[in-house]
Tab-separated table of C-alpha atoms in Angstrom:
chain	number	residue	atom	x	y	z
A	1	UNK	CA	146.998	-79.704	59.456
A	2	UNK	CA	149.962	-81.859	59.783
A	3	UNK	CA	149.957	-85.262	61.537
A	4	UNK	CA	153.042	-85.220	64.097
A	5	UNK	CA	155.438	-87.993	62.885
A	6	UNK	CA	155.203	-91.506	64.301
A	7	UNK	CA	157.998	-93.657	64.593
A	8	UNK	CA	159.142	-96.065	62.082
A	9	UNK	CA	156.998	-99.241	61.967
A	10	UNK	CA	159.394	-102.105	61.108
A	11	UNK	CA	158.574	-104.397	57.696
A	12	UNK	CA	155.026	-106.234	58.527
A	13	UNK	CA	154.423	-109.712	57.716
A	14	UNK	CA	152.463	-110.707	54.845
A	15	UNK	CA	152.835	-114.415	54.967
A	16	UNK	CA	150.046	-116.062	57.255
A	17	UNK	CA	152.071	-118.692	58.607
A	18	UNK	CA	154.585	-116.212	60.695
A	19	UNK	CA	151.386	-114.078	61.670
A	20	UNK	CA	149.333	-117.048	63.368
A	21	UNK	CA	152.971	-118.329	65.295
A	22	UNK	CA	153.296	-114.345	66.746
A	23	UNK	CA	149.525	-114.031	67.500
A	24	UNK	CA	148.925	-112.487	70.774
A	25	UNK	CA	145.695	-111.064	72.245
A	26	UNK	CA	145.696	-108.663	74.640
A	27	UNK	CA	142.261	-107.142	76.658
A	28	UNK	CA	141.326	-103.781	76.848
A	29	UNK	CA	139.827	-103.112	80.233
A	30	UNK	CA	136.370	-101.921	80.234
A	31	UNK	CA	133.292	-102.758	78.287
A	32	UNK	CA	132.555	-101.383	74.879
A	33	UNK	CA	129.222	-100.785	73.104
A	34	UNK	CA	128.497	-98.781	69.545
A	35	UNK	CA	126.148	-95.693	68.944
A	36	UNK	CA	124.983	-94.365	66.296
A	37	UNK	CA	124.312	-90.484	64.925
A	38	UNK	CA	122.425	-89.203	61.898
A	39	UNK	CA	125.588	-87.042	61.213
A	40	UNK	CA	129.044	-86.601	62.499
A	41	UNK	CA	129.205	-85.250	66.265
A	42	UNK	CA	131.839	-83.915	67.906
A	43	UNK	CA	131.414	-84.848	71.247
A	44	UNK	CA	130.578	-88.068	69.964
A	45	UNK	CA	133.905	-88.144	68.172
A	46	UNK	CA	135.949	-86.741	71.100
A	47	UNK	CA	134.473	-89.773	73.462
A	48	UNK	CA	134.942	-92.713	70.793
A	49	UNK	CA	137.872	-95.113	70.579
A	50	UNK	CA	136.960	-95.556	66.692
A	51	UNK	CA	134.177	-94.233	64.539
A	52	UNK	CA	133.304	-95.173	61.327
A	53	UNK	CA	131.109	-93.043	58.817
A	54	UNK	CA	128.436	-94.199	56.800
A	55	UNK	CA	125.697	-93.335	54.301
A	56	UNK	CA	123.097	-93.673	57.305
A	57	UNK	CA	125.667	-91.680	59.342
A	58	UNK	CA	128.063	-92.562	61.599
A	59	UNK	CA	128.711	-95.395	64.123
A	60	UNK	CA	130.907	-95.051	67.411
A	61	UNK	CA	132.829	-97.322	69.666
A	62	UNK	CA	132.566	-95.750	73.102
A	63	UNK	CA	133.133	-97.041	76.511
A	64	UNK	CA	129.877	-98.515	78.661
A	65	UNK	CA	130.525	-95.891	81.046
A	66	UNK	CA	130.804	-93.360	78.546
A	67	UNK	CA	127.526	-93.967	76.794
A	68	UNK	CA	125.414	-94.866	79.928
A	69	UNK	CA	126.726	-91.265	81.710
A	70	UNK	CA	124.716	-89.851	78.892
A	71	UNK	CA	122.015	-92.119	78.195
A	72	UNK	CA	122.706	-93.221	74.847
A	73	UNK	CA	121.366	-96.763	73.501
A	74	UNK	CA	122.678	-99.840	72.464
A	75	UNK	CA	122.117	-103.422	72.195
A	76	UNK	CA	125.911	-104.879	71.848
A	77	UNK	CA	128.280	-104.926	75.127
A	78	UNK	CA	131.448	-105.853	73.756
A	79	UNK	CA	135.720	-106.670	75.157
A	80	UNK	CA	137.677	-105.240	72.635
A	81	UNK	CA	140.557	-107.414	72.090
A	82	UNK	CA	143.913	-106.384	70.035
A	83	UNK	CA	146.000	-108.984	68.261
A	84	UNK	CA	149.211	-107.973	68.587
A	85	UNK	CA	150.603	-109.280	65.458
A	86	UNK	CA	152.839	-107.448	63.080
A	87	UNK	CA	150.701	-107.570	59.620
A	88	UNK	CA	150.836	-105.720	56.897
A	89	UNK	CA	147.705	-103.880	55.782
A	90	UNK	CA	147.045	-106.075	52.670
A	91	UNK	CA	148.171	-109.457	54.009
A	92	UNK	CA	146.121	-111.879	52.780
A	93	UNK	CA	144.428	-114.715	55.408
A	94	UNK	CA	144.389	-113.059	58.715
A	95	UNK	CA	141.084	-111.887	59.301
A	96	UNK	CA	139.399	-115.078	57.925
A	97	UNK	CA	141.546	-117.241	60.786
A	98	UNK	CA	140.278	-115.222	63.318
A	99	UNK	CA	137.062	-115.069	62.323
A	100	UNK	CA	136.702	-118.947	61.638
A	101	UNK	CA	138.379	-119.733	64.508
A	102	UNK	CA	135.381	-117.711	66.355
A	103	UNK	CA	132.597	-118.778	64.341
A	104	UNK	CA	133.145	-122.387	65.324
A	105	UNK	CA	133.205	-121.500	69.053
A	106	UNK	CA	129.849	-119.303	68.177
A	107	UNK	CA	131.105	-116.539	69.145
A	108	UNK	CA	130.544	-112.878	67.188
A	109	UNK	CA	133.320	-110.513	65.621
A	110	UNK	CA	133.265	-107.238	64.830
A	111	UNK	CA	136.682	-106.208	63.330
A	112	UNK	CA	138.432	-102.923	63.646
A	113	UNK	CA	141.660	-102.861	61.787
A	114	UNK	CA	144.405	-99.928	62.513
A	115	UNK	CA	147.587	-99.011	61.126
A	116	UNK	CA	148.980	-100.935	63.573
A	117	UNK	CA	146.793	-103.574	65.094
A	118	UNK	CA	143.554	-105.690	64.470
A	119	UNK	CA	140.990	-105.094	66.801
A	120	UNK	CA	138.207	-107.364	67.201
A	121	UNK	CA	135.029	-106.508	69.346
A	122	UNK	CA	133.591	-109.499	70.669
A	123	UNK	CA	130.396	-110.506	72.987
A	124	UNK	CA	131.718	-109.481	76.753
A	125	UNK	CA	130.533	-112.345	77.833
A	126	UNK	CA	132.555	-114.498	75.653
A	127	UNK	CA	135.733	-112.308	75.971
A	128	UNK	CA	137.708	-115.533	78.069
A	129	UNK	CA	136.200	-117.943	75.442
A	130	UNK	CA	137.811	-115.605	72.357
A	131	UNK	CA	140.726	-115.494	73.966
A	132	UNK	CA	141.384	-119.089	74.035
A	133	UNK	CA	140.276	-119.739	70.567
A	134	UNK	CA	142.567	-117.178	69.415
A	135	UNK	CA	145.571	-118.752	71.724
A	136	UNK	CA	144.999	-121.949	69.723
A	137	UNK	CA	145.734	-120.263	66.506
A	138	UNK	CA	149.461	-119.692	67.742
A	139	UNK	CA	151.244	-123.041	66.706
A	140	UNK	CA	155.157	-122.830	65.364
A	141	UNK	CA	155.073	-121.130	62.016
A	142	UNK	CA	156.429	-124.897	60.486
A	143	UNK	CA	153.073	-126.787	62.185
A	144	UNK	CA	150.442	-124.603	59.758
């Protein structure tokens, strides 16, 4: 199978400075929880907005609504919340700002990183309170 061709990403940023100056966060809408099956499932699959497989099995990001409609468990409402930043996959220093800048508001972090975006899955609750520690991270790349 052949992945269709995506357009042409321009050059990410590796140095931290530039990244934290461009950070934006933007809100998915909805509410997102993760389930969990002993092996891969394709309805499962079809439904998630990320998976991840495991040696226990795999794990799957699916809408509230989605996973209450068929009575699935979990114990983790989440906002997902994308940074849209420009970073390339092995810059160095990203993922510990955000996360520090979260852990000293309290404040949990699961991170999802794509080809194109972070993603970070946060306690719905505390989806406002993310947000503004993450705004605070965006200073003029000459003020880091």
């Amino acid at each position: 199978m052949t992945a269709a061709p995506v357009a042409a990403r321009p050059v990410a940023e590796r140095d931290l400075a530039p990244m934290l100056a461009s950070l934006d966060v933007h809100r998915r809408a909805g509410e997102y929880v993760y389930v969990a099956s002993a092996r891969h499932d394709p309805e499962l699959a079809a439904l998630a907005h990320a998976s991840v497989r495991e040696d226990e099995g795999a794990s799957y990001v699916l809408s509230r609504a989605d996973a209450d409609a068929r009575g699935l468990g979990y114990d983790f409402v989440a906002a997902w919340l994308s940074l849209s930043v420009h970073s390339a996959l092995d810059a160095v220093g990203l993922t510990a700002a955000v996360s520090t800048a979260l852990s000293q508001r309290g404040i949990a972090c699961n991170v999802l990183a794509g080809l194109h975006h972070d993603h970070l899955l946060v306690p719905a609750e505390r989806a406002a309170d993310a947000a503004a520690a993450l705004a605070a991270l965006r200073r003029p790349a000459d003020a880091h």
